[in-house]
PDB file of C-alpha atoms in Angstrom:
ATOM      1  CA  ASP A   1      -0.032  -0.011   0.144  1.00 59.00           C
ATOM      2  CA  ASP A   2       3.218   2.468  -0.405  1.00 67.00           C
ATOM      3  CA  VAL A   3       3.200   3.642   3.480  1.00 73.00           C
ATOM      4  CA  THR A   4       3.076   0.123   5.515  1.00 81.00           C
ATOM      5  CA  VAL A   5       6.824  -1.441   6.630  1.00 86.00           C
ATOM      6  CA  THR A   6       6.914  -4.855   5.634  1.00 86.00           C
ATOM      7  CA  ASP A   7       9.731  -5.836   6.737  1.00 89.00           C
ATOM      8  CA  ASP A   8      11.551  -3.752   9.894  1.00 91.00           C
ATOM      9  CA  THR A   9      14.728  -5.538   9.549  1.00 89.00           C
ATOM     10  CA  ARG A  10      17.327  -2.685   7.822  1.00 88.00           C
ATOM     11  CA  LEU A  11      15.445  -0.154  10.308  1.00 93.00           C
ATOM     12  CA  ARG A  12      15.893  -2.371  13.591  1.00 94.00           C
ATOM     13  CA  ALA A  13      20.223  -3.553  12.095  1.00 91.00           C
ATOM     14  CA  ILE A  14      20.367   0.578  12.907  1.00 93.00           C
ATOM     15  CA  VAL A  15      19.446   0.912  16.707  1.00 95.00           C
ATOM     16  CA  PRO A  16      21.948  -0.037  18.552  1.00 95.00           C
ATOM     17  CA  THR A  17      24.844   2.658  17.070  1.00 96.00           C
ATOM     18  CA  ALA A  18      21.566   4.855  17.010  1.00 96.00           C
ATOM     19  CA  LYS A  19      21.161   4.256  20.612  1.00 96.00           C
ATOM     20  CA  PHE A  20      24.540   4.164  21.698  1.00 96.00           C
ATOM     21  CA  LEU A  21      25.083   7.871  20.583  1.00 96.00           C
ATOM     22  CA  MET A  22      21.980   8.818  21.829  1.00 95.00           C
ATOM     23  CA  ASP A  23      22.604   7.499  25.155  1.00 95.00           C
ATOM     24  CA  LYS A  24      26.217   9.126  24.837  1.00 94.00           C
ATOM     25  CA  GLY A  25      24.234  12.595  24.752  1.00 94.00           C
ATOM     26  CA  ALA A  26      24.556  13.281  20.515  1.00 95.00           C
ATOM     27  CA  ASN A  27      21.593  14.347  18.310  1.00 95.00           C
ATOM     28  CA  VAL A  28      21.423  11.559  15.845  1.00 97.00           C
ATOM     29  CA  ILE A  29      20.401  12.533  12.217  1.00 97.00           C
ATOM     30  CA  LEU A  30      19.104   9.620  10.355  1.00 97.00           C
ATOM     31  CA  CYS A  31      20.477   9.462   6.289  1.00 95.00           C
ATOM     32  CA  SER A  32      19.451   7.268   3.698  1.00 94.00           C
ATOM     33  CA  HIS A  33      18.011   6.414   0.277  1.00 91.00           C
ATOM     34  CA  PHE A  34      15.070   4.507  -1.368  1.00 89.00           C
ATOM     35  CA  GLY A  35      14.482   3.090  -4.516  1.00 87.00           C
ATOM     36  CA  ARG A  36      15.809   4.559  -7.882  1.00 87.00           C
ATOM     37  CA  PRO A  37      13.888   7.754  -7.823  1.00 91.00           C
ATOM     38  CA  LYS A  38      16.898   9.465 -10.390  1.00 87.00           C
ATOM     39  CA  GLY A  39      17.065  12.744  -9.235  1.00 91.00           C
ATOM     40  CA  GLU A  40      12.671  13.475  -9.297  1.00 90.00           C
ATOM     41  CA  ILE A  41      10.917  13.793  -6.165  1.00 90.00           C
ATOM     42  CA  ILE A  42       8.568  11.169  -5.998  1.00 90.00           C
ATOM     43  CA  GLU A  43       5.785  11.694  -3.114  1.00 89.00           C
ATOM     44  CA  THR A  44       5.131   7.449  -2.949  1.00 86.00           C
ATOM     45  CA  GLY A  45       5.922   3.718  -3.912  1.00 87.00           C
ATOM     46  CA  LYS A  46       9.111   2.190  -3.808  1.00 85.00           C
ATOM     47  CA  ASN A  47      10.598   5.321  -5.077  1.00 88.00           C
ATOM     48  CA  GLY A  48       9.466   7.992  -2.868  1.00 91.00           C
ATOM     49  CA  ARG A  49       9.735  10.046   0.157  1.00 94.00           C
ATOM     50  CA  LEU A  50      10.847   8.113   3.756  1.00 95.00           C
ATOM     51  CA  ASN A  51       7.669   9.006   5.373  1.00 94.00           C
ATOM     52  CA  PRO A  52       6.319   5.776   5.237  1.00 93.00           C
ATOM     53  CA  VAL A  53       9.644   4.543   8.344  1.00 94.00           C
ATOM     54  CA  VAL A  54       9.047   7.463  10.787  1.00 96.00           C
ATOM     55  CA  PRO A  55       6.121   5.760  12.759  1.00 95.00           C
ATOM     56  CA  ARG A  56       8.332   2.291  13.162  1.00 95.00           C
ATOM     57  CA  LEU A  57      11.727   4.385  14.124  1.00 96.00           C
ATOM     58  CA  ASN A  58      10.025   5.933  16.296  1.00 96.00           C
ATOM     59  CA  GLU A  59       8.685   3.117  18.140  1.00 96.00           C
ATOM     60  CA  LEU A  60      12.522   1.440  17.822  1.00 96.00           C
ATOM     61  CA  LEU A  61      14.032   4.091  18.862  1.00 96.00           C
ATOM     62  CA  GLY A  62      11.151   5.271  21.675  1.00 96.00           C
ATOM     63  CA  VAL A  63      11.046   8.933  20.621  1.00 96.00           C
ATOM     64  CA  ASN A  64       9.390  10.876  17.973  1.00 97.00           C
ATOM     65  CA  VAL A  65      11.498  11.610  14.150  1.00 97.00           C
ATOM     66  CA  ILE A  66      11.630  14.623  13.715  1.00 97.00           C
ATOM     67  CA  LYS A  67      11.172  14.076   9.526  1.00 97.00           C
ATOM     68  CA  MET A  68      12.355  16.782   7.469  1.00 97.00           C
ATOM     69  CA  ASP A  69      11.704  17.083   3.516  1.00 97.00           C
ATOM     70  CA  ASP A  70      14.967  17.800   2.207  1.00 97.00           C
ATOM     71  CA  CYS A  71      18.745  16.364   2.751  1.00 96.00           C
ATOM     72  CA  MET A  72      19.967  19.228   2.695  1.00 97.00           C
ATOM     73  CA  GLY A  73      20.074  23.596   2.393  1.00 96.00           C
ATOM     74  CA  PRO A  74      19.037  26.254   4.809  1.00 97.00           C
ATOM     75  CA  ASP A  75      16.171  25.029   6.700  1.00 97.00           C
ATOM     76  CA  VAL A  76      17.342  21.281   7.145  1.00 97.00           C
ATOM     77  CA  GLU A  77      21.083  23.224   8.432  1.00 97.00           C
ATOM     78  CA  GLU A  78      18.688  25.463  10.795  1.00 97.00           C
ATOM     79  CA  ALA A  79      16.782  21.943  11.936  1.00 97.00           C
ATOM     80  CA  ALA A  80      19.944  20.408  12.749  1.00 96.00           C
ATOM     81  CA  LYS A  81      20.868  23.017  14.808  1.00 96.00           C
ATOM     82  CA  LYS A  82      17.933  23.309  16.689  1.00 96.00           C
ATOM     83  CA  LEU A  83      18.338  19.335  18.190  1.00 96.00           C
ATOM     84  CA  SER A  84      18.801  18.647  21.751  1.00 93.00           C
ATOM     85  CA  LYS A  85      20.886  16.024  23.261  1.00 93.00           C
ATOM     86  CA  GLY A  86      19.028  12.716  22.276  1.00 93.00           C
ATOM     87  CA  GLU A  87      17.106  14.145  19.645  1.00 96.00           C
ATOM     88  CA  VAL A  88      16.734  12.761  16.295  1.00 97.00           C
ATOM     89  CA  MET A  89      16.328  13.936  12.702  1.00 97.00           C
ATOM     90  CA  LEU A  90      15.394  11.875   9.139  1.00 97.00           C
ATOM     91  CA  LEU A  91      16.633  13.724   6.494  1.00 97.00           C
ATOM     92  CA  GLU A  92      14.342  12.787   2.729  1.00 97.00           C
ATOM     93  CA  ASN A  93      15.622  10.597   0.685  1.00 95.00           C
ATOM     94  CA  THR A  94      19.246  11.078  -0.845  1.00 96.00           C
ATOM     95  CA  ARG A  95      18.353  10.104  -4.266  1.00 95.00           C
ATOM     96  CA  PHE A  96      16.374  12.910  -4.743  1.00 96.00           C
ATOM     97  CA  TYR A  97      19.616  14.421  -6.005  1.00 96.00           C
ATOM     98  CA  LYS A  98      21.259  12.867  -9.379  1.00 95.00           C
ATOM     99  CA  GLY A  99      24.446  13.878  -7.528  1.00 95.00           C
ATOM    100  CA  GLU A 100      23.716  11.252  -4.885  1.00 95.00           C
ATOM    101  CA  THR A 101      24.956   8.124  -6.868  1.00 93.00           C
ATOM    102  CA  LYS A 102      27.540  10.668  -8.725  1.00 94.00           C
ATOM    103  CA  ASN A 103      29.305  11.616  -5.169  1.00 95.00           C
ATOM    104  CA  ASP A 104      28.547  15.645  -5.992  1.00 96.00           C
ATOM    105  CA  ALA A 105      30.812  18.045  -4.449  1.00 97.00           C
ATOM    106  CA  ASP A 106      27.665  20.233  -3.287  1.00 97.00           C
ATOM    107  CA  LEU A 107      26.007  17.391  -2.235  1.00 97.00           C
ATOM    108  CA  SER A 108      28.178  16.400   0.113  1.00 97.00           C
ATOM    109  CA  ALA A 109      28.535  19.584   1.392  1.00 97.00           C
ATOM    110  CA  GLY A 110      25.644  19.869   2.098  1.00 97.00           C
ATOM    111  CA  LEU A 111      25.311  16.499   4.073  1.00 97.00           C
ATOM    112  CA  GLY A 112      28.527  17.646   5.742  1.00 96.00           C
ATOM    113  CA  LYS A 113      26.751  21.304   7.341  1.00 97.00           C
ATOM    114  CA  LEU A 114      24.713  18.822   9.354  1.00 97.00           C
ATOM    115  CA  ALA A 115      26.281  17.006  11.320  1.00 96.00           C
ATOM    116  CA  ASP A 116      30.274  17.033  13.043  1.00 95.00           C
ATOM    117  CA  TYR A 117      30.828  13.425  13.025  1.00 96.00           C
ATOM    118  CA  PHE A 118      29.692  11.219  10.013  1.00 96.00           C
ATOM    119  CA  VAL A 119      29.380   6.878  11.477  1.00 96.00           C
ATOM    120  CA  MET A 120      28.435   4.888   8.426  1.00 95.00           C
ATOM    121  CA  ASP A 121      26.428   1.990   9.720  1.00 93.00           C
ATOM    122  CA  ALA A 122      25.338   1.091   5.959  1.00 88.00           C
ATOM    123  CA  PHE A 123      27.574  -2.397   5.150  1.00 80.00           C
ATOM    124  CA  GLY A 124      25.198  -2.757   1.680  1.00 77.00           C
ATOM    125  CA  THR A 125      26.556   0.315   0.566  1.00 82.00           C
ATOM    126  CA  ALA A 126      29.719   0.620   2.104  1.00 81.00           C
ATOM    127  CA  HIS A 127      31.140   0.045  -1.666  1.00 75.00           C
ATOM    128  CA  ARG A 128      29.590   2.740  -3.659  1.00 83.00           C
ATOM    129  CA  ALA A 129      30.971   6.104  -3.212  1.00 88.00           C
ATOM    130  CA  HIS A 130      28.896   8.173  -2.657  1.00 94.00           C
ATOM    131  CA  SER A 131      27.403  11.745  -1.649  1.00 96.00           C
ATOM    132  CA  SER A 132      25.932  10.471   1.304  1.00 96.00           C
ATOM    133  CA  THR A 133      28.703   7.007   2.275  1.00 94.00           C
ATOM    134  CA  ALA A 134      32.016   8.292   0.683  1.00 94.00           C
ATOM    135  CA  GLY A 135      31.758  12.481  -0.841  1.00 95.00           C
ATOM    136  CA  VAL A 136      30.327  13.444   2.884  1.00 96.00           C
ATOM    137  CA  THR A 137      33.552  12.156   4.816  1.00 96.00           C
ATOM    138  CA  ASP A 138      35.591  15.505   3.689  1.00 96.00           C
ATOM    139  CA  HIS A 139      33.093  17.434   5.448  1.00 97.00           C
ATOM    140  CA  VAL A 140      33.315  16.168   8.913  1.00 96.00           C
ATOM    141  CA  LYS A 141      35.954  16.339  11.787  1.00 96.00           C
ATOM    142  CA  LEU A 142      35.646  12.537  12.092  1.00 95.00           C
ATOM    143  CA  SER A 143      34.389   9.672  10.357  1.00 95.00           C
ATOM    144  CA  ALA A 144      33.554   6.086  11.463  1.00 95.00           C
ATOM    145  CA  ALA A 145      32.106   2.670  11.294  1.00 93.00           C
ATOM    146  CA  GLY A 146      29.016   2.095  13.044  1.00 93.00           C
ATOM    147  CA  PHE A 147      28.418  -1.561  15.258  1.00 93.00           C
ATOM    148  CA  LEU A 148      26.698  -2.658  12.312  1.00 90.00           C
ATOM    149  CA  LEU A 149      29.374  -2.403   9.872  1.00 89.00           C
ATOM    150  CA  ASP A 150      32.026  -2.959  11.969  1.00 88.00           C
ATOM    151  CA  LYS A 151      30.220  -6.856  13.080  1.00 85.00           C
ATOM    152  CA  GLU A 152      29.365  -7.501   8.989  1.00 81.00           C
ATOM    153  CA  LEU A 153      33.516  -6.373   8.460  1.00 80.00           C
ATOM    154  CA  LYS A 154      34.583  -8.958  10.636  1.00 81.00           C
ATOM    155  CA  PHE A 155      32.298 -11.492  10.389  1.00 76.00           C
ATOM    156  CA  LEU A 156      33.417 -10.961   6.443  1.00 72.00           C
ATOM    157  CA  GLN A 157      36.696 -11.256   7.168  1.00 76.00           C
ATOM    158  CA  GLY A 158      36.942 -14.334   9.000  1.00 75.00           C
ATOM    159  CA  ALA A 159      34.399 -16.233   6.373  1.00 74.00           C
ATOM    160  CA  VAL A 160      37.301 -15.152   3.570  1.00 76.00           C
ATOM    161  CA  ASP A 161      40.528 -15.144   5.040  1.00 79.00           C
ATOM    162  CA  LYS A 162      39.695 -18.182   6.632  1.00 82.00           C
ATOM    163  CA  PRO A 163      37.186 -20.075   5.168  1.00 84.00           C
ATOM    164  CA  ASN A 164      35.534 -23.784   6.180  1.00 87.00           C
ATOM    165  CA  ARG A 165      35.815 -24.899   2.705  1.00 92.00           C
ATOM    166  CA  PRO A 166      34.194 -24.723   0.215  1.00 94.00           C
ATOM    167  CA  LEU A 167      33.914 -21.189   0.150  1.00 93.00           C
ATOM    168  CA  CYS A 168      30.627 -19.909  -1.951  1.00 93.00           C
ATOM    169  CA  ALA A 169      30.071 -16.540  -2.738  1.00 92.00           C
ATOM    170  CA  ILE A 170      26.575 -15.233  -4.535  1.00 92.00           C
ATOM    171  CA  VAL A 171      27.172 -11.471  -6.367  1.00 91.00           C
ATOM    172  CA  GLY A 172      23.728  -9.649  -7.749  1.00 86.00           C
ATOM    173  CA  GLY A 173      22.605  -6.179  -8.284  1.00 82.00           C
ATOM    174  CA  ALA A 174      22.136  -4.974 -11.546  1.00 81.00           C
ATOM    175  CA  LYS A 175      26.115  -3.876 -12.137  1.00 82.00           C
ATOM    176  CA  VAL A 176      29.262  -5.234 -12.819  1.00 83.00           C
ATOM    177  CA  SER A 177      31.107  -1.824 -12.804  1.00 84.00           C
ATOM    178  CA  THR A 178      30.138  -1.219  -9.146  1.00 79.00           C
ATOM    179  CA  LYS A 179      31.429  -4.705  -7.891  1.00 84.00           C
ATOM    180  CA  ILE A 180      34.139  -4.914  -9.662  1.00 84.00           C
ATOM    181  CA  PRO A 181      36.897  -4.569  -6.998  1.00 82.00           C
ATOM    182  CA  VAL A 182      34.822  -7.456  -4.932  1.00 84.00           C
ATOM    183  CA  ILE A 183      34.441  -9.642  -7.328  1.00 91.00           C
ATOM    184  CA  GLU A 184      38.195  -9.541  -8.407  1.00 92.00           C
ATOM    185  CA  SER A 185      38.787 -10.406  -4.809  1.00 89.00           C
ATOM    186  CA  LEU A 186      36.738 -12.909  -4.101  1.00 91.00           C
ATOM    187  CA  ILE A 187      38.300 -14.295  -7.192  1.00 95.00           C
ATOM    188  CA  GLU A 188      41.076 -14.921  -5.528  1.00 93.00           C
ATOM    189  CA  LYS A 189      39.808 -16.435  -2.262  1.00 92.00           C
ATOM    190  CA  CYS A 190      36.758 -18.059  -3.479  1.00 94.00           C
ATOM    191  CA  ASP A 191      35.791 -21.806  -5.093  1.00 96.00           C
ATOM    192  CA  THR A 192      32.774 -20.969  -6.659  1.00 97.00           C
ATOM    193  CA  ILE A 193      31.017 -17.477  -7.542  1.00 96.00           C
ATOM    194  CA  LEU A 194      27.291 -17.691  -8.166  1.00 95.00           C
ATOM    195  CA  VAL A 195      26.507 -14.175 -10.227  1.00 94.00           C
ATOM    196  CA  GLY A 196      22.732 -13.491 -10.619  1.00 91.00           C
ATOM    197  CA  GLY A 197      21.172  -9.451 -11.034  1.00 88.00           C
ATOM    198  CA  GLY A 198      21.129  -7.109 -14.024  1.00 89.00           C
ATOM    199  CA  MET A 199      24.977  -7.609 -14.381  1.00 91.00           C
ATOM    200  CA  ILE A 200      24.353 -11.099 -15.890  1.00 93.00           C
ATOM    201  CA  PHE A 201      23.725  -9.512 -19.089  1.00 94.00           C
ATOM    202  CA  THR A 202      27.233  -7.776 -19.019  1.00 94.00           C
ATOM    203  CA  PHE A 203      28.409 -11.379 -18.810  1.00 95.00           C
ATOM    204  CA  TYR A 204      26.547 -12.801 -21.733  1.00 95.00           C
ATOM    205  CA  LYS A 205      26.958  -9.752 -24.248  1.00 95.00           C
ATOM    206  CA  ALA A 206      31.277 -10.362 -23.560  1.00 96.00           C
ATOM    207  CA  LEU A 207      30.325 -14.471 -24.321  1.00 96.00           C
ATOM    208  CA  GLY A 208      28.796 -12.934 -27.491  1.00 95.00           C
ATOM    209  CA  TYR A 209      25.145 -14.018 -26.162  1.00 95.00           C
ATOM    210  CA  ASP A 210      22.234 -11.374 -27.576  1.00 94.00           C
ATOM    211  CA  ILE A 211      20.571 -10.394 -24.676  1.00 95.00           C
ATOM    212  CA  GLY A 212      17.811  -7.802 -26.254  1.00 93.00           C
ATOM    213  CA  LYS A 213      16.914  -5.070 -24.260  1.00 93.00           C
ATOM    214  CA  SER A 214      18.762  -6.246 -21.205  1.00 92.00           C
ATOM    215  CA  MET A 215      20.481  -3.796 -18.793  1.00 90.00           C
ATOM    216  CA  VAL A 216      23.867  -3.611 -20.428  1.00 92.00           C
ATOM    217  CA  GLU A 217      27.127  -1.494 -18.982  1.00 93.00           C
ATOM    218  CA  ASP A 218      28.682  -1.692 -22.396  1.00 94.00           C
ATOM    219  CA  ASP A 219      31.757   0.313 -21.232  1.00 94.00           C
ATOM    220  CA  ILE A 220      32.326  -2.648 -18.941  1.00 93.00           C
ATOM    221  CA  VAL A 221      31.787  -5.732 -21.685  1.00 95.00           C
ATOM    222  CA  GLU A 222      36.022  -6.689 -22.254  1.00 95.00           C
ATOM    223  CA  LEU A 223      36.357  -6.705 -18.485  1.00 95.00           C
ATOM    224  CA  ALA A 224      33.998  -8.859 -17.686  1.00 94.00           C
ATOM    225  CA  GLY A 225      34.801 -11.567 -20.175  1.00 96.00           C
ATOM    226  CA  LYS A 226      38.686 -10.752 -18.251  1.00 96.00           C
ATOM    227  CA  LEU A 227      37.203 -11.713 -15.111  1.00 96.00           C
ATOM    228  CA  MET A 228      35.306 -14.710 -16.478  1.00 97.00           C
ATOM    229  CA  LYS A 229      38.993 -15.878 -17.797  1.00 97.00           C
ATOM    230  CA  LYS A 230      40.789 -14.788 -14.202  1.00 97.00           C
ATOM    231  CA  ALA A 231      38.361 -16.988 -12.499  1.00 97.00           C
ATOM    232  CA  GLU A 232      38.746 -19.910 -15.215  1.00 97.00           C
ATOM    233  CA  GLU A 233      42.599 -19.450 -15.084  1.00 97.00           C
ATOM    234  CA  LYS A 234      42.269 -19.207 -11.126  1.00 96.00           C
ATOM    235  CA  GLY A 235      40.280 -22.732 -11.164  1.00 97.00           C
ATOM    236  CA  VAL A 236      37.503 -21.097  -9.542  1.00 97.00           C
ATOM    237  CA  LYS A 237      33.886 -21.733 -10.862  1.00 97.00           C
ATOM    238  CA  MET A 238      31.827 -18.493 -11.714  1.00 97.00           C
ATOM    239  CA  ILE A 239      28.657 -19.956 -12.269  1.00 97.00           C
ATOM    240  CA  LEU A 240      26.304 -17.808 -14.541  1.00 96.00           C
ATOM    241  CA  PRO A 241      22.604 -18.595 -14.918  1.00 95.00           C
ATOM    242  CA  THR A 242      21.438 -20.685 -17.745  1.00 96.00           C
ATOM    243  CA  ASP A 243      18.167 -19.502 -17.986  1.00 95.00           C
ATOM    244  CA  VAL A 244      16.342 -16.048 -17.655  1.00 93.00           C
ATOM    245  CA  ILE A 245      13.241 -14.370 -16.873  1.00 91.00           C
ATOM    246  CA  LEU A 246      11.880 -12.222 -19.700  1.00 91.00           C
ATOM    247  CA  ALA A 247       9.365  -9.495 -19.663  1.00 90.00           C
ATOM    248  CA  ASP A 248       8.475  -7.321 -23.066  1.00 90.00           C
ATOM    249  CA  LYS A 249       8.439  -4.137 -20.507  1.00 88.00           C
ATOM    250  CA  PHE A 250       9.760  -3.388 -17.646  1.00 82.00           C
ATOM    251  CA  ALA A 251       6.364  -2.881 -16.184  1.00 80.00           C
ATOM    252  CA  ALA A 252       3.772  -5.007 -13.566  1.00 78.00           C
ATOM    253  CA  ASP A 253       1.332  -5.551 -16.269  1.00 82.00           C
ATOM    254  CA  ALA A 254       4.285  -6.610 -18.393  1.00 86.00           C
ATOM    255  CA  ASN A 255       4.073 -10.387 -20.406  1.00 88.00           C
ATOM    256  CA  THR A 256       7.142 -12.467 -19.091  1.00 89.00           C
ATOM    257  CA  ALA A 257       8.696 -15.936 -20.555  1.00 90.00           C
ATOM    258  CA  ILE A 258      11.693 -18.148 -19.139  1.00 92.00           C
ATOM    259  CA  ALA A 259      14.921 -18.714 -21.613  1.00 94.00           C
ATOM    260  CA  LYS A 260      17.513 -20.394 -22.110  1.00 95.00           C
ATOM    261  CA  ALA A 261      20.320 -17.393 -21.381  1.00 95.00           C
ATOM    262  CA  SER A 262      22.192 -17.960 -24.965  1.00 93.00           C
ATOM    263  CA  GLU A 263      17.914 -17.904 -26.849  1.00 92.00           C
ATOM    264  CA  ILE A 264      17.207 -14.296 -25.621  1.00 92.00           C
ATOM    265  CA  SER A 265      15.131 -12.350 -28.068  1.00 81.00           C
ATOM    266  CA  GLY A 266      16.312  -9.061 -29.413  1.00 82.00           C
ATOM    267  CA  ASP A 267      12.302  -7.823 -28.361  1.00 86.00           C
ATOM    268  CA  TRP A 268      12.639  -8.798 -25.241  1.00 92.00           C
ATOM    269  CA  MET A 269      14.716  -7.532 -21.686  1.00 92.00           C
ATOM    270  CA  GLY A 270      16.087 -10.558 -18.967  1.00 91.00           C
ATOM    271  CA  LEU A 271      15.439  -9.626 -15.494  1.00 88.00           C
ATOM    272  CA  ASP A 272      16.900 -12.292 -13.606  1.00 83.00           C
ATOM    273  CA  VAL A 273      17.983 -16.599 -12.619  1.00 89.00           C
ATOM    274  CA  GLY A 274      15.596 -18.622 -14.014  1.00 91.00           C
ATOM    275  CA  PRO A 275      14.151 -21.735 -12.067  1.00 92.00           C
ATOM    276  CA  GLU A 276      16.781 -23.998 -14.050  1.00 96.00           C
ATOM    277  CA  THR A 277      19.701 -21.731 -12.516  1.00 94.00           C
ATOM    278  CA  LEU A 278      18.211 -21.206  -9.173  1.00 93.00           C
ATOM    279  CA  GLU A 279      18.288 -25.387  -9.123  1.00 95.00           C
ATOM    280  CA  ILE A 280      21.465 -25.692  -9.906  1.00 96.00           C
ATOM    281  CA  PHE A 281      22.910 -22.526  -7.369  1.00 94.00           C
ATOM    282  CA  ALA A 282      21.046 -24.412  -4.700  1.00 94.00           C
ATOM    283  CA  GLU A 283      23.245 -27.581  -5.415  1.00 96.00           C
ATOM    284  CA  GLU A 284      25.795 -25.589  -5.887  1.00 95.00           C
ATOM    285  CA  ILE A 285      25.612 -23.855  -2.169  1.00 93.00           C
ATOM    286  CA  GLY A 286      24.695 -27.611  -0.724  1.00 94.00           C
ATOM    287  CA  LYS A 287      28.143 -28.205  -1.728  1.00 94.00           C
ATOM    288  CA  SER A 288      29.719 -25.184   0.439  1.00 93.00           C
ATOM    289  CA  ASN A 289      30.334 -25.302   4.013  1.00 92.00           C
ATOM    290  CA  THR A 290      30.832 -21.488   3.852  1.00 89.00           C
ATOM    291  CA  ILE A 291      28.993 -19.160   1.672  1.00 89.00           C
ATOM    292  CA  VAL A 292      29.392 -15.366   1.399  1.00 86.00           C
ATOM    293  CA  SER A 293      26.137 -13.341   0.152  1.00 83.00           C
ATOM    294  CA  GLN A 294      26.547  -9.227  -0.909  1.00 66.00           C
ATOM    295  CA  ALA A 295      22.655  -7.527   0.262  1.00 45.00           C
ATOM    296  CA  PHE A 296      20.571  -7.759  -2.129  1.00 45.00           C
ATOM    297  CA  LYS A 297      18.085  -5.099  -4.018  1.00 42.00           C
ATOM    298  CA  LYS A 298      15.297  -3.455  -1.950  1.00 35.00           C
ATOM    299  CA  THR A 299      17.322  -3.165   0.859  1.00 31.00           C
ATOM    300  CA  TRP A 300      17.712   0.652   1.767  1.00 32.00           C
ATOM    301  CA  HIS A 301      20.656   1.729   3.848  1.00 35.00           C
ATOM    302  CA  ILE A 302      21.006   4.274   6.530  1.00 38.00           C
ATOM    303  CA  VAL A 303      24.271   6.026   7.412  1.00 44.00           C
ATOM    304  CA  LEU A 304      23.636   7.714  10.940  1.00 46.00           C
ATOM    305  CA  PHE A 305      25.323  11.388  11.238  1.00 44.00           C
ATOM    306  CA  ALA A 306      25.974  12.522  14.842  1.00 41.00           C
ATOM    307  CA  SER A 307      25.853  15.767  15.919  1.00 36.00           C
ATOM    308  CA  CYS A 308      25.188  13.620  13.943  1.00 35.00           C
ATOM    309  CA  PRO A 309      18.171 -15.103  -3.148  1.00 38.00           C
ATOM    310  CA  PHE A 310      18.798 -12.301  -6.208  1.00 37.00           C
ATOM    311  CA  SER A 311      15.715  -9.981  -6.658  1.00 35.00           C
ATOM    312  CA  PRO A 312      14.911  -8.593 -10.152  1.00 33.00           C
ATOM    313  CA  VAL A 313      16.634  -6.137 -11.906  1.00 31.00           C
TER     314      VAL A 313
END
């Protein structure tokens, strides 16, 4: 219904860090993106405002969260200055600004004006150089990792550096370009890498497949081929889906079909892995003793300022 939080996992995850800061006398500013509004202000829905999370945050944090309708600017700066110790303010969807995903200097500076310290507690987006995750750190006194990020990093380091083999990694997402360092590192450490999400079509193009109208990063195709070759040379099984779910358009009322990865028609776009692939992946996972997986799509991240399975593409 676009107004009800049906899964509060990500909200609950940042509570320990937020409450620690509040108990220490800091006022806390929460910052997040939601969906892909691509620089547009969208009132409701999967790319809309963050208003729906406020009631649940109120319950989890035990305070009345102050919700802003922007994430920078004079009004937001004034509201931040008026915060008292232990108060919490939630900024608006950072992706209402196109510059967020490009690490825009103005947005980074605007966010930095709101706080003295920056706490990163969003493991799922920590690899992205965005304004709210990276650029802002140039405009605060000190930056730190939150309890959630620290926990995730320690767990991942232990799982990858000293795994109970076989070690299997699951990698998804829309773009190869944002995962290049991750994939390169995994090739050095893993026995098997399962690839899903929108990025698979860039790999398919590197293999010479027709990908129809599927999302592809043309400037990364050559690199995708090199990554597959490197995995092969290292003896790492890098497994791409054998079948995919197709649609004739990216809409809820689209016609859908399932096809072999090598048989995508020019009139169709691929969305994600098909049922045959899920069985193959399940078998590979069953053979593994250690499994690492990145955060899946449709999760939204929260970072804090103190005083400040695969999903469709």
